[in-house]
Coordinates of C-alpha atoms and ligand atoms in Angstrom, one line a residue:
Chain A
X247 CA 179.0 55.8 95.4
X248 CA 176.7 54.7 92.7
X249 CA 175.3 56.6 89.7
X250 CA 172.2 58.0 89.3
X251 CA 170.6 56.0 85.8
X252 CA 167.6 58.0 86.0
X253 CA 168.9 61.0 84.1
X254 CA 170.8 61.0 81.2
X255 CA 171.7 62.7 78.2
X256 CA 171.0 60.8 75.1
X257 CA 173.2 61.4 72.4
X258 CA 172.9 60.8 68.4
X259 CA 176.4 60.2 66.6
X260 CA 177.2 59.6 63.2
X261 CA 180.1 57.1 62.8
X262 CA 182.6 58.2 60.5
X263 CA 183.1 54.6 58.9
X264 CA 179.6 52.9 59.1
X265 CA 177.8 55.7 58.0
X266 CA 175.0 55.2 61.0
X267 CA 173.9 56.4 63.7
X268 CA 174.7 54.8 67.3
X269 CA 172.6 55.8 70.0
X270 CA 175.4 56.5 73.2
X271 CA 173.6 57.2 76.7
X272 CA 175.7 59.5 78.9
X273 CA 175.3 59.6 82.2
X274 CA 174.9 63.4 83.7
X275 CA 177.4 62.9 86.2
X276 CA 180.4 60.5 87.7
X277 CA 181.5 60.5 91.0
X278 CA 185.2 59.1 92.4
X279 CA 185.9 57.6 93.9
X280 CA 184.1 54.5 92.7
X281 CA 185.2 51.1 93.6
X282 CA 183.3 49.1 90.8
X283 CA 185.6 51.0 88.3
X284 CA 182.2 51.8 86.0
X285 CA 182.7 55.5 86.3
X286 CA 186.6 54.8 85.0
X287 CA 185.3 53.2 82.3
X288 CA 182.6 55.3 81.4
X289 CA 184.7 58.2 81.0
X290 CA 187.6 56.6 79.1
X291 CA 185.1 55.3 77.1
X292 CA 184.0 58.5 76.1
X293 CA 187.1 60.3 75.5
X294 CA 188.6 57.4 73.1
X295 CA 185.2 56.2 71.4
X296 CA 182.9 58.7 71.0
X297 CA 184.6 61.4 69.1
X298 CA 184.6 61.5 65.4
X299 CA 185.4 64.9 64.6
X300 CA 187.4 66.6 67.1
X301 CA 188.8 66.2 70.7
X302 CA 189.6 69.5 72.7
X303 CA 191.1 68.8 75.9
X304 CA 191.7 71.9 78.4
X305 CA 193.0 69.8 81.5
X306 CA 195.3 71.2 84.4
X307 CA 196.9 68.0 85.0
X308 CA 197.2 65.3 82.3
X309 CA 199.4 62.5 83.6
X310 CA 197.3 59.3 83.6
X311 CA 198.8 56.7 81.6
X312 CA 194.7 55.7 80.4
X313 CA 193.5 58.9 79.5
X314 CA 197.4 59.5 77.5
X315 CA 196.3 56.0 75.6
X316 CA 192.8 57.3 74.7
X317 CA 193.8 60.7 73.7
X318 CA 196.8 59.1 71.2
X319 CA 193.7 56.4 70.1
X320 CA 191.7 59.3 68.8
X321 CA 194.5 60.6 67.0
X322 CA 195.1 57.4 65.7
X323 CA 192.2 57.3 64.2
X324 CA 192.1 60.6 62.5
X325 CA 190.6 63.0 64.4
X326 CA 191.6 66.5 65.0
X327 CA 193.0 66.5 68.8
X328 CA 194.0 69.5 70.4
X329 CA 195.6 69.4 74.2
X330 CA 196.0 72.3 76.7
X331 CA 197.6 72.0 79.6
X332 CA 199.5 73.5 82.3
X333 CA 203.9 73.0 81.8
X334 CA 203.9 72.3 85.3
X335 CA 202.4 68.7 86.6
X336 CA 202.6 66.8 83.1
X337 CA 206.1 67.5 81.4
X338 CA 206.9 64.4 80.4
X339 CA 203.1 63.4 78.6
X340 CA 203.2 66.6 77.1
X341 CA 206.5 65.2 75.2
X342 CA 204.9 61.9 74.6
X343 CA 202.1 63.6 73.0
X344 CA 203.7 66.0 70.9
X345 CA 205.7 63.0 70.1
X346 CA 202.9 61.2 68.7
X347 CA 201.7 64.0 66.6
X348 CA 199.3 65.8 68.9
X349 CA 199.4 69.4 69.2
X350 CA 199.8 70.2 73.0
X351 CA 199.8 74.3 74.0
X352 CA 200.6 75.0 77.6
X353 CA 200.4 77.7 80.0
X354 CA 204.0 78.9 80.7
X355 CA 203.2 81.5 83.2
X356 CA 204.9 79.9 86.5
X357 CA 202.6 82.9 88.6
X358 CA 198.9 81.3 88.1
X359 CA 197.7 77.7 86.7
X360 CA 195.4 77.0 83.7
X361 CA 193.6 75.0 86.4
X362 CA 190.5 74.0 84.0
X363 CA 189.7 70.9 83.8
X364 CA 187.3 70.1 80.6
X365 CA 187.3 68.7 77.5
X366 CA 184.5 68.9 74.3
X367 CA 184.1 66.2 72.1
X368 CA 182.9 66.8 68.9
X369 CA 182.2 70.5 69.6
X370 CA 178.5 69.2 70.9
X371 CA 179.7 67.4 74.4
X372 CA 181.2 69.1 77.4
X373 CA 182.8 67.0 80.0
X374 CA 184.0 69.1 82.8
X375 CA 184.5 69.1 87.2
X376 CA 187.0 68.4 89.6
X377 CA 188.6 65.7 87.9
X378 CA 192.3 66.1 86.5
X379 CA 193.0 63.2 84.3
X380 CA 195.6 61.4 86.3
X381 CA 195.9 58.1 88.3
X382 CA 195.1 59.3 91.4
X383 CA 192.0 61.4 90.4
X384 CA 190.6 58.4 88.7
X385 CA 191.5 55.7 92.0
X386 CA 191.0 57.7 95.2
X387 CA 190.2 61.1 95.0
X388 CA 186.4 62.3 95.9
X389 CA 186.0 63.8 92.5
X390 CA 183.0 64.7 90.2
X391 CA 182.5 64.7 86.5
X392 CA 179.6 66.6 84.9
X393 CA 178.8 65.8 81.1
X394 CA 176.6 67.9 79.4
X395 CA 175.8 68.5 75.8
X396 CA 173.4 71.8 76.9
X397 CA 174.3 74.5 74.7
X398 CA 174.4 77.3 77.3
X399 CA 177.0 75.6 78.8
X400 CA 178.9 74.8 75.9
X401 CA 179.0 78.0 74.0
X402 CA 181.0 79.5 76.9
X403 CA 183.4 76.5 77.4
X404 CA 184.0 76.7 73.4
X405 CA 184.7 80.4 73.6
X406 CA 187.2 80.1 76.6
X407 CA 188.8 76.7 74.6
X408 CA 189.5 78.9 71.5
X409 CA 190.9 81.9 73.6
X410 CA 193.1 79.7 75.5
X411 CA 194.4 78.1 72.6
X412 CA 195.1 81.5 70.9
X413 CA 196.7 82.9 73.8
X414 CA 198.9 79.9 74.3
X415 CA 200.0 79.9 70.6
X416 CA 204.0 78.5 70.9
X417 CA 204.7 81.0 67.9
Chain B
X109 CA 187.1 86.8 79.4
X110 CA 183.6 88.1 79.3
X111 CA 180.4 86.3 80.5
X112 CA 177.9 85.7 78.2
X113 CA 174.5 87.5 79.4
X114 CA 172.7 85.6 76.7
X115 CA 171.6 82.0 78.8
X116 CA 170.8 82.5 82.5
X117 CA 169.0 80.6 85.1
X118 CA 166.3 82.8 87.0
X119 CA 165.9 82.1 90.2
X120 CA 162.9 82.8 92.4
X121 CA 164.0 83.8 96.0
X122 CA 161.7 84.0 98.9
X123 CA 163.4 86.0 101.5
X124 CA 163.2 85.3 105.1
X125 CA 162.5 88.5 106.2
X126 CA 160.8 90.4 103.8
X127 CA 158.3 87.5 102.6
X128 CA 158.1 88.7 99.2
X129 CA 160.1 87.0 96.3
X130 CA 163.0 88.4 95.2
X131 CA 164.0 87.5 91.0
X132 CA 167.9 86.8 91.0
X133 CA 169.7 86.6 87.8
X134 CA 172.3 83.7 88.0
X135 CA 174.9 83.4 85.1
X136 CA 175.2 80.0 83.9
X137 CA 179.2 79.9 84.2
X138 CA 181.7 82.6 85.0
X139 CA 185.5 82.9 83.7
X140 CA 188.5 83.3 85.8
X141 CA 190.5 85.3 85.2
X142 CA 188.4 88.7 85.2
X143 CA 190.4 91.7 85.4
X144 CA 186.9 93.5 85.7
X145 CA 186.5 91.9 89.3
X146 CA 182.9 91.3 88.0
X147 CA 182.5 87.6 88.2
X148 CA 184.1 87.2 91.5
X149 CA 181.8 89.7 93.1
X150 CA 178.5 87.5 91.1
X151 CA 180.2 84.8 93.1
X152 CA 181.0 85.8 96.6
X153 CA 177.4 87.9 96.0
X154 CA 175.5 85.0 95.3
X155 CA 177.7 82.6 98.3
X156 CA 176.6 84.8 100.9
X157 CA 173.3 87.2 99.6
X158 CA 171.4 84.0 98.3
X159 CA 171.0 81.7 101.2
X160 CA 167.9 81.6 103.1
X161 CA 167.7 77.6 103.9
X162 CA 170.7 76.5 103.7
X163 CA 174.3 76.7 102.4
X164 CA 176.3 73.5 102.1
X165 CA 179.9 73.7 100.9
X166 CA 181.9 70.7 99.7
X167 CA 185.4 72.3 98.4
X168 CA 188.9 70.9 98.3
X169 CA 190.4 74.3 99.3
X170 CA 188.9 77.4 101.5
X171 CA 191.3 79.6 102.2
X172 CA 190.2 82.6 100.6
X173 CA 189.2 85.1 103.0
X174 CA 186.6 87.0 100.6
X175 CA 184.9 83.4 101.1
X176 CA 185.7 82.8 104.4
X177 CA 183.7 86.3 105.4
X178 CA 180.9 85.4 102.9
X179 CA 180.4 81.7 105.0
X180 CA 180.2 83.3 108.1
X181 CA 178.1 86.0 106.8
X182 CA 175.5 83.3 105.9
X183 CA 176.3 81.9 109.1
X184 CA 175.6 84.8 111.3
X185 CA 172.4 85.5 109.3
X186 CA 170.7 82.5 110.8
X187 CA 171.0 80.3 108.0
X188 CA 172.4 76.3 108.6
X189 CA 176.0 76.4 106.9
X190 CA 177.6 72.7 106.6
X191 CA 181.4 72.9 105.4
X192 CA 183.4 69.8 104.0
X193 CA 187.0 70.2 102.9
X194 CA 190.1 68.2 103.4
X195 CA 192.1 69.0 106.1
X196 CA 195.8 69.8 104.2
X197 CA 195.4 73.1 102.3
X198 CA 192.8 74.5 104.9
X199 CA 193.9 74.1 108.6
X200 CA 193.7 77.7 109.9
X201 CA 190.7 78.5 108.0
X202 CA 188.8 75.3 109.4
X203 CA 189.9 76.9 113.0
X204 CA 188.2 80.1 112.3
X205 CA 185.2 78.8 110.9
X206 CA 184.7 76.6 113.9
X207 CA 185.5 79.0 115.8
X208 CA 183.0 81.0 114.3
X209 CA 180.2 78.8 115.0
X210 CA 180.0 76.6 111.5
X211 CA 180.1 73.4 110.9
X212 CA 183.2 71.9 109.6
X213 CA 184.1 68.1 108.9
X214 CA 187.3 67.5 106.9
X215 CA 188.6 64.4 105.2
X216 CA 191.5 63.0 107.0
X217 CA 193.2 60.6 104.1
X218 CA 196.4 61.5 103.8
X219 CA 196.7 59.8 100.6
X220 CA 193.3 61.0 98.7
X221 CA 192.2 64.2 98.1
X222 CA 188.5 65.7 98.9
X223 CA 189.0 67.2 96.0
X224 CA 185.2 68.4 95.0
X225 CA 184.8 71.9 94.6
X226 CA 180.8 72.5 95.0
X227 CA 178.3 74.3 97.0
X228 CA 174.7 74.2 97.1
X229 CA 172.4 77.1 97.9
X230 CA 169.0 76.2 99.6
X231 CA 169.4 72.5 98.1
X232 CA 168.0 74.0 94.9
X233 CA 171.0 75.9 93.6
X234 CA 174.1 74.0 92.6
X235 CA 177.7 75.5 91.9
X236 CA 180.5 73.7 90.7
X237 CA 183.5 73.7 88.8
X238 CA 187.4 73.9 88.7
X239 CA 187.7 76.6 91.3
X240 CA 188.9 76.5 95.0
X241 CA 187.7 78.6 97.5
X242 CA 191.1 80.6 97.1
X243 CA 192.7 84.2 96.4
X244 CA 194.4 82.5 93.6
X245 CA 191.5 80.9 92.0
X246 CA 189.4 84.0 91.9
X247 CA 192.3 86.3 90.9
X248 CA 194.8 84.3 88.8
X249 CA 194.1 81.2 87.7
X250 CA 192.3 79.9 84.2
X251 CA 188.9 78.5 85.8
X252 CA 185.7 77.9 85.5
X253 CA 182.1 78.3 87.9
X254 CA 179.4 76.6 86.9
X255 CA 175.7 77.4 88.3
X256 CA 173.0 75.7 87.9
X257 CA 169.4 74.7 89.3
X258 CA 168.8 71.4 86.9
X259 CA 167.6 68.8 89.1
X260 CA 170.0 65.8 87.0
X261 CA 172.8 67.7 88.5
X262 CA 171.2 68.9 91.8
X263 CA 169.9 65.1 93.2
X264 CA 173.4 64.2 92.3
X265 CA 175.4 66.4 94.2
X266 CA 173.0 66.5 97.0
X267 CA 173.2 62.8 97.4
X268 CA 176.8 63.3 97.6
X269 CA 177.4 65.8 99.9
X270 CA 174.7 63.8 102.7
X271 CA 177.5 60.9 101.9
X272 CA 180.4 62.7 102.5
X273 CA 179.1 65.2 105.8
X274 CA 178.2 61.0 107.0
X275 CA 181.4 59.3 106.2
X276 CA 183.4 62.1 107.9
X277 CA 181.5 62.7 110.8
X278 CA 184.2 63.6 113.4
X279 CA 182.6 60.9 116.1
Ligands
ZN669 ZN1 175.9 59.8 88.7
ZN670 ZN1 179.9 83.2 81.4

């Protein structure tokens, strides 16, 4: 299952440090499973290099040891990461995050599952699809990935981030 | 969780009957959950109304029997339905579908998921997203729909659904 190159989203980003621009190309869409490990790349890539102001993760379940090291490298760095999930698949990486200084909110209702699974990087980039970030969604699964930094998609998907993470205020 | 009217695809529909176009107004993503029951009926309206070529459905779980009834809706109109979904959350409903007349094929991996959740209207229309086929999804869960007739995502999608309804051919 091989990606399509011939359309992509190309994407201008300021690095915080250097001060210039680096051109990223995105691809449209990944599909899983792929064997060549590209698309696993591609997307951990992302998640870990690209942003430089914030990270908002809204993933069902978050249990993947490579996506838990590329969300803790963008803290790391300084940027603003906020994580929701759901309390039932990823107790334990919901600890490690907290942990490590990320602020995780969770859906504790036990009836119905926050079953989104999207993240936006940099409030301009929406990565979203089938795909929970976990091993086996990553190395097996037929899964697909859609990245998109079209506004009418976004606006929505920033409007249901910021309820969610109201609504699932700890306090 | 309200839908934003602001961005929407249009879609031009010729009907099979009638011969003369019919000007649909497709969202661009829908919210679960809706208390209003309004994007759940856009949904199930535009799974079974819109078809007039073809309906192919790739989705991890089909259980719901608002979808079910829309599928064979299509089905009975006419109109060439392909269904792909793994065969462990879905066994009675793949039954009843076959039953029914449509085409089912179902991934047999016990250890991988066919976990895609996609459809695609007349090979023109794509939807997508985080959302089974389910009572649950459409009337619990946090989800999301997206809809859209961008060809980046279309070729995509279409390329891997012909893959999938080939790798799992039943003979
Ligand atoms: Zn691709
Ligand atoms: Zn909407």
């Amino acid at each position: 299952l091989v990606c399509f190159g011939t359309l992509s989203v190309i994407l201008l980003l300021k690095t915080k440090n250097k001060r210039k621009k680096k051109r990223i190309v995105t691809p449209k869409h990944l599909f899983f499973p792929d064997k060549s490990g590209h698309n696993a790349s591609t997307l951990l890539n992302l998640i870990s290099s690209l942003p430089s102001h914030s990270l908002d993760i809204c993933v069902y379940c978050l249990n993947g040891k490579d996506f838990l090291e590329a969300i803790l490298s963008v803290h790391k760095r300084g940027v603003p990461v906020r994580v929701i999930t759901d309390n039932e698949e990823s107790y334990v990486q919901i600890a490690t995050l907290r942990k490590g200084g990320v602020q995780v909110r969770t859906n504790m209702s036990s009836s119905y599952l926050m079953h989104h699974k999207f993240a936006i990087i940099d409030r301009s980039l929406l990565i979203t699809g089938s795909l929970n970030w976990t091993r086996q969604g990553l190395n097996g699964n037929y899964e697909n990935v859609i990245i998109t930094d079209d506004v009418g998609y976004l606006g929505g998907f920033l409007k249901q981030f910021e309820e969610l993470w109201e609504s699932f205020d700890p306090l």
